[in-house]
Coordinates of C-alpha atoms in Angstrom, one line a residue:
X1 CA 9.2 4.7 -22.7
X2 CA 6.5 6.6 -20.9
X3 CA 6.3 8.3 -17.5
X4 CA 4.6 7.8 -14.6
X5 CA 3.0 11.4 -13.3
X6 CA 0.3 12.9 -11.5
X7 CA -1.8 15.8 -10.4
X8 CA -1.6 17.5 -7.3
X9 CA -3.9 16.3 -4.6
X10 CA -4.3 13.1 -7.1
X11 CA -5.6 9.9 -5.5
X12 CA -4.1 7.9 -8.2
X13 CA -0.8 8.1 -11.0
X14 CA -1.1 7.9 -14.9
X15 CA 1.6 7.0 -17.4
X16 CA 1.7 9.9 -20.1
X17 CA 1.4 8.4 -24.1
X18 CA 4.5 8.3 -25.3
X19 CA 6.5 11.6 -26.6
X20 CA 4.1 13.5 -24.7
X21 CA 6.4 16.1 -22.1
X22 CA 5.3 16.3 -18.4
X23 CA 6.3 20.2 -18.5
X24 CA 2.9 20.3 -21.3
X25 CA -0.2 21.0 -19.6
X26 CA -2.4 19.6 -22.8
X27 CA 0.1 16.6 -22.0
X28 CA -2.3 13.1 -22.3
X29 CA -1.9 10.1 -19.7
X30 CA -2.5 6.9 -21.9
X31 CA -6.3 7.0 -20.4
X32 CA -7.0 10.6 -22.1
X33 CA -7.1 13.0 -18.5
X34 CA -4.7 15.8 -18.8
X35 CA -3.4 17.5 -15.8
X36 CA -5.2 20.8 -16.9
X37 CA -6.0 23.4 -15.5
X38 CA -2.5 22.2 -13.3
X39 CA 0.3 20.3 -14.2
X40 CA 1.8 17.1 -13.8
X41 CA 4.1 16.3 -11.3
X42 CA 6.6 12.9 -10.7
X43 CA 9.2 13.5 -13.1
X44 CA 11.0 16.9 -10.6
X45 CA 13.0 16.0 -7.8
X46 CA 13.5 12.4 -6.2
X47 CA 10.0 12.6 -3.6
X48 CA 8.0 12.9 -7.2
X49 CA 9.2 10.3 -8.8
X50 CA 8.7 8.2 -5.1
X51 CA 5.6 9.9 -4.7
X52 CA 4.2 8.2 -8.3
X53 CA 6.1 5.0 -8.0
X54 CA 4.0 4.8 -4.7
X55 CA 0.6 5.6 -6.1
X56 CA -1.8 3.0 -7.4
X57 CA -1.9 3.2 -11.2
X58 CA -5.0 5.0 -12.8
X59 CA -7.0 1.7 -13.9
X60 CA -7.5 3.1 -17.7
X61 CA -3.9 3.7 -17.9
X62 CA -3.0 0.0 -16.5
X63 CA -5.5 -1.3 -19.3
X64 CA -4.1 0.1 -21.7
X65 CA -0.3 -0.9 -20.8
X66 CA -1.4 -4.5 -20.4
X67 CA -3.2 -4.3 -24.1
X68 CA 0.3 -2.8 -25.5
X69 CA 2.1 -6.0 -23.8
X70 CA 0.1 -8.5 -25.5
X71 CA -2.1 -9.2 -22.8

């Protein structure tokens, strides 16, 4: 299962590959961007994860979920 996270001041949320930790800086979304030189955010407290739950999905990241689903 991956997690949906994102940067601060981040227009957009990414889903991190799976295994990868949100609390890892070097962590990768499934579209390669890392939160360096910050960190990810949406997996703390309950206004994270409604803060990435509300935020459109990076389009790389929404690619490649729909080509791991068979589509």
């Amino acid at each position: 299962m991956s997690e949906r996270v994102y940067v601060e001041d981040g227009t957009v949320a990414h889903e991190l590959q799976f295994g990868e930790s949100p609390n890892d800086r070097a962590a990768q979304a499934l579209c390669g961007r890392t939160s360096w030189p910050g960190y990810w955010f949406g997996t703390g407290d309950q206004d994270e994860y409604d803060t990435a739950a509300a935020m459109p999905l990076c389009v790389a990241c929404a690619s490649v979920l729909r080509h791991r689903a068979g589509g």
